[in-house]
CSV table of C-alpha atoms and ligand atoms in Angstrom, one decimal:
chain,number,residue,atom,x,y,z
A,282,UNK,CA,88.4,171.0,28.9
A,283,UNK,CA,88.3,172.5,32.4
A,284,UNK,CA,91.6,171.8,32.8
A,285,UNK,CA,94.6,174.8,32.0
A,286,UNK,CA,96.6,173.1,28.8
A,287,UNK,CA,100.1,172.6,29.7
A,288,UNK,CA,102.6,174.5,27.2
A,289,UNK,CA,104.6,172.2,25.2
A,290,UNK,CA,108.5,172.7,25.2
A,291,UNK,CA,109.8,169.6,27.2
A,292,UNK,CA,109.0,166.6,25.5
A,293,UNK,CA,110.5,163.1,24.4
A,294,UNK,CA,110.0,160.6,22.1
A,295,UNK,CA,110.3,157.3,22.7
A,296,UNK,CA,110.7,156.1,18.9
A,297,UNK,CA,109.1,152.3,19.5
A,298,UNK,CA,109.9,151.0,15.8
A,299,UNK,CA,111.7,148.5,16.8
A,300,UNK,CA,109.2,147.4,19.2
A,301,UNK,CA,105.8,148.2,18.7
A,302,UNK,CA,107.2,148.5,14.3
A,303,UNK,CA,108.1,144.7,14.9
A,304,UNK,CA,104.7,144.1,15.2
A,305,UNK,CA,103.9,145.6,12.2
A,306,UNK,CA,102.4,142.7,9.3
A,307,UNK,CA,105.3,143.2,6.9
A,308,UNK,CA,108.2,143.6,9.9
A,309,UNK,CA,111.1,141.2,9.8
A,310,UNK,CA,114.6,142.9,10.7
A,311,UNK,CA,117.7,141.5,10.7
A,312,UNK,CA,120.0,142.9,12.6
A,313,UNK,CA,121.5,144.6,10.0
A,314,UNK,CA,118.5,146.1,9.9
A,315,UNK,CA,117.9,147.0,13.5
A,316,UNK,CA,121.2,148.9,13.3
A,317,UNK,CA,120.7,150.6,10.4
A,318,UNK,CA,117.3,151.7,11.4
A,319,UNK,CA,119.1,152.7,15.0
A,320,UNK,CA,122.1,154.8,13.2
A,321,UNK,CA,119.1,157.0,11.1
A,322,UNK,CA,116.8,158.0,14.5
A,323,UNK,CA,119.7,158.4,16.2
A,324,UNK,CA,120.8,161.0,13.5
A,325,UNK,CA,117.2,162.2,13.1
A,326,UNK,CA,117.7,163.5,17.6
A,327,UNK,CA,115.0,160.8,19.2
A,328,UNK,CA,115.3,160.6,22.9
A,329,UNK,CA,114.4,156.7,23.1
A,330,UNK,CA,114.8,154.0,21.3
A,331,UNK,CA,112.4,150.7,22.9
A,332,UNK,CA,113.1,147.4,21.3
A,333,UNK,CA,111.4,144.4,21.7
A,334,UNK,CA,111.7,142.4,24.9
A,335,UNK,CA,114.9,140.0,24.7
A,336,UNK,CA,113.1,136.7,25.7
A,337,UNK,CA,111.4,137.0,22.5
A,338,UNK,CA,113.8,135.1,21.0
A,339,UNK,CA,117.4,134.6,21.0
A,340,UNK,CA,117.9,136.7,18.1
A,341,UNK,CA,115.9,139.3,19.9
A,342,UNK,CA,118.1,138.9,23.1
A,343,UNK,CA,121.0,139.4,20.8
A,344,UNK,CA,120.0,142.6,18.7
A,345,UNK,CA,119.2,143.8,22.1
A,346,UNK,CA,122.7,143.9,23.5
A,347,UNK,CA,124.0,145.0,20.5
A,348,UNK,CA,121.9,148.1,19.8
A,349,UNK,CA,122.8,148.5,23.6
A,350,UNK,CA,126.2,148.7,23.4
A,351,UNK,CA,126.5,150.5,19.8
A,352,UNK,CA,127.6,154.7,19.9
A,353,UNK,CA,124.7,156.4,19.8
A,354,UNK,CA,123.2,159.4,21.7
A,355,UNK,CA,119.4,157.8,22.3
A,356,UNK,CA,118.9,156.0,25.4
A,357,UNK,CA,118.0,152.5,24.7
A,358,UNK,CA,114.7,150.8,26.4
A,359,UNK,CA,112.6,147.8,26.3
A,360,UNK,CA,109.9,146.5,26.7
A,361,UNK,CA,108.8,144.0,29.0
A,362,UNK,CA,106.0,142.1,31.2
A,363,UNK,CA,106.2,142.6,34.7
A,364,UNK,CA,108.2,139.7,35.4
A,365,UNK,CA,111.4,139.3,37.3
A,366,UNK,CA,113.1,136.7,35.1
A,367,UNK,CA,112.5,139.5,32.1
A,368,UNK,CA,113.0,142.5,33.9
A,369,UNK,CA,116.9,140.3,34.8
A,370,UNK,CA,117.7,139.7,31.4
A,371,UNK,CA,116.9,143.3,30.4
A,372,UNK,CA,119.4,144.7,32.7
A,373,UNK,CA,121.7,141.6,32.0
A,374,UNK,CA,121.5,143.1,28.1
A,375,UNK,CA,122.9,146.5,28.9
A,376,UNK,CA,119.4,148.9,28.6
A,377,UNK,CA,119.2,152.2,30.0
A,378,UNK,CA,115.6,152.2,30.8
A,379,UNK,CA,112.9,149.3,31.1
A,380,UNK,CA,108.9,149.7,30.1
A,381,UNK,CA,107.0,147.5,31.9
A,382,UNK,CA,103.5,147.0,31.0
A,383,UNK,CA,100.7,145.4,32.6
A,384,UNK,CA,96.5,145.2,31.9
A,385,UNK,CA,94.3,145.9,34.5
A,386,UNK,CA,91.2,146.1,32.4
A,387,UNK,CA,88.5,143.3,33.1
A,388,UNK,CA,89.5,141.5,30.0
A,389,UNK,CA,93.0,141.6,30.6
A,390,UNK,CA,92.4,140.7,34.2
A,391,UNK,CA,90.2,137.8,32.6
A,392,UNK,CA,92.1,136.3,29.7
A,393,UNK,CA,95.6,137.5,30.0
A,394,UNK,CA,97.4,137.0,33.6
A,395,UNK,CA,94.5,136.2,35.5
A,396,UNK,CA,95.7,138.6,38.5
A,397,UNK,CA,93.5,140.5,41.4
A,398,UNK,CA,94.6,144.5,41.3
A,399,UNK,CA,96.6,143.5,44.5
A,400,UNK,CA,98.8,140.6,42.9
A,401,UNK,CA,99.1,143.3,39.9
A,402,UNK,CA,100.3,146.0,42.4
A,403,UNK,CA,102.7,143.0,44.4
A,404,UNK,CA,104.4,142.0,41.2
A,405,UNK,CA,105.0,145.6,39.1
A,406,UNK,CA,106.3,146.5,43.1
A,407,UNK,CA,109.1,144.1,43.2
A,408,UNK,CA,110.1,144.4,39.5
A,409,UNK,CA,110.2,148.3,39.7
A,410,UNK,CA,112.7,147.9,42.9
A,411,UNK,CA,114.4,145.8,41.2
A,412,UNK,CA,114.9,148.0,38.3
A,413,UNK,CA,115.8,151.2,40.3
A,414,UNK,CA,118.1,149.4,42.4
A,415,UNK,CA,120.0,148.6,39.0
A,416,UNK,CA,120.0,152.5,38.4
A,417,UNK,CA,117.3,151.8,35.5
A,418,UNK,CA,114.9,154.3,33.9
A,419,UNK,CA,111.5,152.8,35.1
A,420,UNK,CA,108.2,153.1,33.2
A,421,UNK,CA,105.5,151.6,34.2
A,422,UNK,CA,102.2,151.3,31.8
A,423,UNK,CA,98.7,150.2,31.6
A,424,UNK,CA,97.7,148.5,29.1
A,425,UNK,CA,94.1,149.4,27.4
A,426,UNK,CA,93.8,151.9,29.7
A,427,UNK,CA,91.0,153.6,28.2
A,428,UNK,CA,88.9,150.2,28.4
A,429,UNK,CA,89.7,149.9,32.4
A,430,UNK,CA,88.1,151.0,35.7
A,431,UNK,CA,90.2,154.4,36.1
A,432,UNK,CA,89.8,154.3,40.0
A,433,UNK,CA,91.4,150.4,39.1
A,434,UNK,CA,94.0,151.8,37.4
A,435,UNK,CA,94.8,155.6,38.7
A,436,UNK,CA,95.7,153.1,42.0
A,437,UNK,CA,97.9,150.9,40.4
A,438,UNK,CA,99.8,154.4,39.1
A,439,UNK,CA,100.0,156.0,42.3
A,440,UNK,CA,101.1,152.6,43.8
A,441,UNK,CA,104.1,152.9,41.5
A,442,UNK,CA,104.4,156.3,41.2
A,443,UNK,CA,105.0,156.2,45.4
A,444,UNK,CA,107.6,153.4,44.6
A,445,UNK,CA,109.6,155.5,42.6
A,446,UNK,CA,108.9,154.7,38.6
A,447,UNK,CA,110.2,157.7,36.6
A,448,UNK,CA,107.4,157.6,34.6
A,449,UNK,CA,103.5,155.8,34.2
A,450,UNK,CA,101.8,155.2,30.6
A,451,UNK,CA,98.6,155.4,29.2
A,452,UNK,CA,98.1,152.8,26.4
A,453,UNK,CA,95.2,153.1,24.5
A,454,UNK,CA,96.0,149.7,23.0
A,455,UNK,CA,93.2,149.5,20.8
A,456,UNK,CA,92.7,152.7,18.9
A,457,UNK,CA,89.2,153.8,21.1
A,458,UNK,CA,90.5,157.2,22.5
A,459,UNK,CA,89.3,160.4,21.3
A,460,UNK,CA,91.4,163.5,21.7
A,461,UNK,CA,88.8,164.8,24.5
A,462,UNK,CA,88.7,161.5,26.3
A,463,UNK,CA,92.6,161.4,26.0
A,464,UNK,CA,92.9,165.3,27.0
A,465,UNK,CA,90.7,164.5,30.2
A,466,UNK,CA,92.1,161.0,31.6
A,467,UNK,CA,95.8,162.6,30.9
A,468,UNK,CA,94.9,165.7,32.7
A,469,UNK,CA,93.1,163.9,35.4
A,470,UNK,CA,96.4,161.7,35.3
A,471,UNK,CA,98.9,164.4,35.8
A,472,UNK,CA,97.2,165.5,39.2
A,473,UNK,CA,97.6,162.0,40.6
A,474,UNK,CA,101.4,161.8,40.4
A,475,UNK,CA,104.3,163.3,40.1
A,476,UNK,CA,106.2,161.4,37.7
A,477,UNK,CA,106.3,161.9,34.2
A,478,UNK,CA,103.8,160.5,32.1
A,479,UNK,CA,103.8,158.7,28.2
A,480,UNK,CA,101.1,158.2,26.3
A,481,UNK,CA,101.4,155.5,23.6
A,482,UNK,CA,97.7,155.7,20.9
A,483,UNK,CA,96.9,153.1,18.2
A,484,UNK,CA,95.5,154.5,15.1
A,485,UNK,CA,92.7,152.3,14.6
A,486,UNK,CA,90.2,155.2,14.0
A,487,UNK,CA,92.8,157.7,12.9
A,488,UNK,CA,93.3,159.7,15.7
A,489,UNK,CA,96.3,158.5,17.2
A,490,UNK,CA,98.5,161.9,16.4
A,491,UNK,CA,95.6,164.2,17.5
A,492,UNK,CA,95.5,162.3,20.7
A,493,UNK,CA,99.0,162.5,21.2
A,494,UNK,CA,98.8,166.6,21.0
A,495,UNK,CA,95.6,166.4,23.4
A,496,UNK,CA,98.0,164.5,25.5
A,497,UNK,CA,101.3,166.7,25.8
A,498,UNK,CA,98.5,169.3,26.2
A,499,UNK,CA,97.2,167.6,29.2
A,500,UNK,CA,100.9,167.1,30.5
A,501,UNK,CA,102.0,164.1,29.2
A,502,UNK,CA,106.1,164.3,28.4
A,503,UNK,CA,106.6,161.7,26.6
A,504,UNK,CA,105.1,160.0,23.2
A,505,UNK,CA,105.7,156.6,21.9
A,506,UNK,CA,106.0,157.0,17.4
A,507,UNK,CA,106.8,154.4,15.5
A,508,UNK,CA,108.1,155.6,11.1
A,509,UNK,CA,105.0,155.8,9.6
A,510,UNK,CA,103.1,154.9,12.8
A,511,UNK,CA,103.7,151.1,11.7
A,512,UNK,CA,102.4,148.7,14.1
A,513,UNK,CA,100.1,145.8,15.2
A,514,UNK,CA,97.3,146.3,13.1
A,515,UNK,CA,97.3,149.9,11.7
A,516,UNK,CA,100.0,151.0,14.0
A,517,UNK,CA,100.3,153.9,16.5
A,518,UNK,CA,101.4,158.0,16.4
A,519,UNK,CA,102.9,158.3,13.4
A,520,UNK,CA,106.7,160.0,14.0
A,521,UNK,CA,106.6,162.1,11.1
A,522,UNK,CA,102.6,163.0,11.7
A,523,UNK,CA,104.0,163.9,15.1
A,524,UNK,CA,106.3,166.3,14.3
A,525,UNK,CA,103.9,167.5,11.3
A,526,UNK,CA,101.4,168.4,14.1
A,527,UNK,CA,104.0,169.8,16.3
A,528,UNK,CA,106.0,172.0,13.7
A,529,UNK,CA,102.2,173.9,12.8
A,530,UNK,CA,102.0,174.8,16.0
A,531,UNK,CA,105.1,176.1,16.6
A,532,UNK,CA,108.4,174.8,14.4
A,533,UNK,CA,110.8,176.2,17.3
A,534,UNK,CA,109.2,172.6,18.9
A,535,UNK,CA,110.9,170.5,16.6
A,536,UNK,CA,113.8,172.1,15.5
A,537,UNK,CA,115.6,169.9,18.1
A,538,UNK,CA,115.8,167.2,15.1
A,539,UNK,CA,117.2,166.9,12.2
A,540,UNK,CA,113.9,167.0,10.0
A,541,UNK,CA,115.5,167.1,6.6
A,542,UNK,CA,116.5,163.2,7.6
A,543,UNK,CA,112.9,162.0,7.6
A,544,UNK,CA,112.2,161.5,4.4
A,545,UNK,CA,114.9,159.3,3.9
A,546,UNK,CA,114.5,157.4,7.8
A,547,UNK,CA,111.2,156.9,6.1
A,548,UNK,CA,112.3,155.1,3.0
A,549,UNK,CA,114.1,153.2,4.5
A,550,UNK,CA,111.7,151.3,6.9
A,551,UNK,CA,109.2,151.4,4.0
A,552,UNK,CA,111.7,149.2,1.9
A,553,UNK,CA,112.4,147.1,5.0
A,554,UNK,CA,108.6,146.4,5.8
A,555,UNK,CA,108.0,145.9,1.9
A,556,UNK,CA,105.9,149.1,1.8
A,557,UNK,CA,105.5,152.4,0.2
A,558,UNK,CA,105.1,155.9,1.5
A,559,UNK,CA,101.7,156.4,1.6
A,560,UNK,CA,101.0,159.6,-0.6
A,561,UNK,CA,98.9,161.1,2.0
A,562,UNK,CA,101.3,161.0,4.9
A,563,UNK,CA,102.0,164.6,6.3
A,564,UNK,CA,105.4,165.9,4.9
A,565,UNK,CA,107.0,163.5,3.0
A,566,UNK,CA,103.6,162.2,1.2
A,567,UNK,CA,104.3,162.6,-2.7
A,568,UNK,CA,101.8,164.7,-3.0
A,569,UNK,CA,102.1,166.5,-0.1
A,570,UNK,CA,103.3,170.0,-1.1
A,571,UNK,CA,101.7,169.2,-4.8
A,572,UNK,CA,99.6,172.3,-5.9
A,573,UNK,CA,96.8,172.3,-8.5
A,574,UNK,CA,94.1,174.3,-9.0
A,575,UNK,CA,94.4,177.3,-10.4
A,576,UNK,CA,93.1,180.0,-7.2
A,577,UNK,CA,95.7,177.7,-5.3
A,578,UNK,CA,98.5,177.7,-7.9
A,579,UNK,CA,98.2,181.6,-8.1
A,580,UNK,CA,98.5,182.2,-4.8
A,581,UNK,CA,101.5,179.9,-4.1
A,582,UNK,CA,103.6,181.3,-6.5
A,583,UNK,CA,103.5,184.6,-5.0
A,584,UNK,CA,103.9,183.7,-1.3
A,585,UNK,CA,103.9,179.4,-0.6
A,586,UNK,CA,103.0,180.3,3.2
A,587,UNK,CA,98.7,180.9,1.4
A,588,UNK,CA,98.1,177.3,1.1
A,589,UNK,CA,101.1,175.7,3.2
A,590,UNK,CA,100.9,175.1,6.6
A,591,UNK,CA,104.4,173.5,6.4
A,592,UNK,CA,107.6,174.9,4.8
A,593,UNK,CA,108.9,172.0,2.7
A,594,UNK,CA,112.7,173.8,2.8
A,595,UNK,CA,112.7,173.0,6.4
A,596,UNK,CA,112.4,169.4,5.6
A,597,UNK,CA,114.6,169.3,2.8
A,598,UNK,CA,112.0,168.5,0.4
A,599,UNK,CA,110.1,170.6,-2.8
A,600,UNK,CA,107.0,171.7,-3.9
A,601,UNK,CA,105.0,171.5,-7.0
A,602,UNK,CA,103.0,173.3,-9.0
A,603,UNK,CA,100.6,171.5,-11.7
A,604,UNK,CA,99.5,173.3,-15.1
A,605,UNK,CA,98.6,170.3,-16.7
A,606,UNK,CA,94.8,170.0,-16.2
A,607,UNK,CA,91.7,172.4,-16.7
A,608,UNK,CA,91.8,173.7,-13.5
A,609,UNK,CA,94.7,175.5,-14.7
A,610,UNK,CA,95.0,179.2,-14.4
A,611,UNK,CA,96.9,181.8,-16.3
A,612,UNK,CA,99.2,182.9,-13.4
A,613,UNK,CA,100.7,179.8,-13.7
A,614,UNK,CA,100.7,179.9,-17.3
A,615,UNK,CA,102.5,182.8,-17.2
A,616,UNK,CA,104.9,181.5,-14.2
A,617,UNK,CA,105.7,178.5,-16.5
A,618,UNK,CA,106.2,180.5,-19.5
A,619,UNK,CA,108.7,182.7,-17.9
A,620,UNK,CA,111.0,179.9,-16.9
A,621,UNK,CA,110.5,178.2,-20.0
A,622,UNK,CA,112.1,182.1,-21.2
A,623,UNK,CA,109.1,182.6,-23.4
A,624,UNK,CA,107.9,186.2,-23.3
A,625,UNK,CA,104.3,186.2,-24.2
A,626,UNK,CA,101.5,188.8,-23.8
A,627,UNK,CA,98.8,188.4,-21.9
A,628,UNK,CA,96.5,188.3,-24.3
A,629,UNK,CA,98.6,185.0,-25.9
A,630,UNK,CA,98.6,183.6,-22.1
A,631,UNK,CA,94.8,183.7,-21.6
A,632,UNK,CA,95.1,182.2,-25.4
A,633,UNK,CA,97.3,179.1,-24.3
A,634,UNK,CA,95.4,178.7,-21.0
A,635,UNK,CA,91.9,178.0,-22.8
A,636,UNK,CA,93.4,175.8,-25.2
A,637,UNK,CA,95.4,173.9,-22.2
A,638,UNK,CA,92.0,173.7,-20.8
A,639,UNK,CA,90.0,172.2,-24.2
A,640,UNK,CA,93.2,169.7,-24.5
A,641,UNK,CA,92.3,168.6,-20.9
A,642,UNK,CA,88.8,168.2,-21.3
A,643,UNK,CA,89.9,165.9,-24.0
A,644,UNK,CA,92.0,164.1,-21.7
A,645,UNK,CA,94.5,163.6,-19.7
A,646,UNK,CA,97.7,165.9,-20.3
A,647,UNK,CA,101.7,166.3,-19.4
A,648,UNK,CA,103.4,169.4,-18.7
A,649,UNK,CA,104.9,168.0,-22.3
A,650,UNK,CA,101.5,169.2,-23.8
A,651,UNK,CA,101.5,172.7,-21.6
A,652,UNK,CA,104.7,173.4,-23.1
A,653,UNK,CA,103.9,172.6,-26.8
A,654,UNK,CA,101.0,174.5,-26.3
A,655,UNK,CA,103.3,178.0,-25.0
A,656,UNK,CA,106.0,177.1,-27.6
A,657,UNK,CA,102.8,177.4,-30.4
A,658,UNK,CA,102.3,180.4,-29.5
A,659,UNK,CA,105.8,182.1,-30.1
A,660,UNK,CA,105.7,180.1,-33.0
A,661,UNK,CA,102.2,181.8,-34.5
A,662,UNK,CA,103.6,185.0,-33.1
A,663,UNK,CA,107.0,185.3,-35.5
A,664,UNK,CA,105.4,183.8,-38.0
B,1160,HCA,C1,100.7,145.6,22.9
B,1160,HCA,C2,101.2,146.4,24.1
B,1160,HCA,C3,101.2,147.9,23.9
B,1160,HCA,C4,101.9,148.4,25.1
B,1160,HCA,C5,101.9,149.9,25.2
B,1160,HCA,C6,102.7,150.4,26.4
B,1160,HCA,C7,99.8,148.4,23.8
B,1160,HCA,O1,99.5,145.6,22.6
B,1160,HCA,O2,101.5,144.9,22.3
B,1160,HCA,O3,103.7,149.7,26.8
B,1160,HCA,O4,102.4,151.4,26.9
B,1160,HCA,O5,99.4,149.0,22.8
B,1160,HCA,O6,99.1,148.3,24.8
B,1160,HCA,O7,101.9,148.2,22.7
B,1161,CU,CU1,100.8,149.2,21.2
């Protein structure tokens, strides 16, 4: 990491859902859906919306122009090959911005369009005029960038970074990055051209938000998220991982957004993809702010900030502390016994904890049991 790390206050997110999300296994909206989905990001503050590429399909085509044309404060892109005939019907739709991508790794070069680095250069050239010309936001991206000949590809971005694009993007398409590998091509990147740069990381070996960081560190401005990082295969960055990762580092990053919308923006691509909220997701996971043993538990309830990184407030969400196991300790037998308004001595409280403990051992408990178990003891006390 020879490289000075850029400081992190100006960046965007281009929320891909409806692109990259549609190629998620469960992903079928309607375009009820679409606008629905639209209408929550567009609440929660993202910069970018990028839908799929109209000559998908006619429906496609369709739901583009009409997330196009809806009120909304995002600017809306998508996401095509470089091709005139799409990069025409894009404009035609009523898009802001365009992202072309292209491959210029060996196997793309191989199986997918078959074309020399020069045709590659000779096509992305006359789409990108094209687009500016129209007065369109330009991206232009390499796919499986981390599989390709950089001196290959670092040409092919400074070709189009000379012709104007607003921005180039570094796809690691299949999930190989590492946050040093992403930390060095990005930085390496960001002394080749002057336009802004996006990073967009699949997940497939779970470092897709950490490489995101190492990217804005390395001066990328822009991150592709997707709600729950759905995706082809296991997805991509992870939007509320994202701002997870940001919000530890600094929560004046995020405050931009409305962060107590997550949760909910969350739910409600979960129910449309037909899955749940993964309880391990940062922030919104159930058990996310769930406290249990009892060094933790004791510590919490005086000040939250000794075993959470994250403020839950800030996200509208609450925390919780659990008694009912043997790990339990008698700060928060005491905690509990206070707002059950039992006032027991401490002797009685190191009492109830060790027979909480024995009812554990015995199997599993509910805060039902805990309770019983304090109530006994004001009980044996009058009588
Ligand atoms: C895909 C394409 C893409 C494009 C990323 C980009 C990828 O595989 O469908 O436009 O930067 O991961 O390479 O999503
Ligand atoms: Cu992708």
């Amino acid at each position: 990491m020879h490289r000075q790390q850029h400081p992190i206050h100006d960046f965007h997110i281009i929320e891909s859902t409806l692109r990259e999300g549609e190629q998620f296994q469960g992903a079928h909206f309607s375009t009820a859906d679409k606008i629905e989905i639209a209408q929550a990001l567009d609440a929660f503050g993202v910069e970018y919306l990028e839908l799929s590429t109209p000559i998908a399909s006619k429906q496609s085509e369709a739901d583009l122009r009409t997330v196009a044309a809806m009120p909304r404060r995002f600017r809306v892109l998508t996401h095509i090959r470089a091709r005139m005939e799409e990069a025409k019907l894009a404009v035609d739709c009523g898009v802001d911005g365009v992202d072309i991508y292209i491959g210029t790794s060996a196997y793309m070069r191989a199986y997918s369009h078959g074309k020399s680095l020069q045709e590659i250069i000779e096509v992305s050239r006359e789409v990108v005029r094209y687009l500016k010309d129209h007065g369109i936001e330009t991206r232009f991206s390499t796919e499986d960038t981390f599989r390709s000949n950089l001196a290959d590809t670092f040409t092919v971005y400074r070709a189009m970074d000379l012709e104007g694009v607003h921005r180039v993007g570094v796809a690691d398409t299949v999930g190989v990055a590492d946050p040093m590998r992403t930390y060095s091509l990005i930085s390496s990147l960001r002394q080749a051209v002057h336009c802004d740069i996006e990073f967009h990381g699949h997940n497939d070996s779970g470092c897709a938000i950490a490489n995101a960081l190492c990217a804005l560190q390395a001066g990328a401005t822009h991150i592709d998220t997707t709600v729950l990082g759905i995706g082809e295969r296991n997805g991509i960055t992870a939007l509320g991982g994202l701002i997870a990762r940001l919000y530890t580092m600094d929560p004046e990053l995020v405050k931009k957004y409305d962060l107590p919308l997550l949760r909910e923006i969350e739910e409600l691509v979960a129910s449309k993809v037909g899955i749940e909220v993964p309880f391990n997701t940062p922030i919104t996971g159930r058990t996310a702010f769930h406290h249990k043993a009892g060094v933790h538990t004791n510590a919490v309830l005086q000040n939250p900030t000794s075993y959470e990184a994250i403020n839950p407030l800030d996200f509208g969400i609450g925390r919780s502390i659990d008694l009912a196991h043997r790990l339990v300790g008698w700060n928060a037998v005491r905690d509990r016994a206070a707002t059950l308004g039992l006032a027991l001595s401490e002797a009685d409280l190191r009492s109830a904890t060790t027979q909480i403990k024995t009812l554990a051992d015995a199997g599993r408990i509910t805060l039902d049991d805990v309770d019983a178990v304090l109530r006994g003891m004001v009980t044996q006390e009058v009588g």
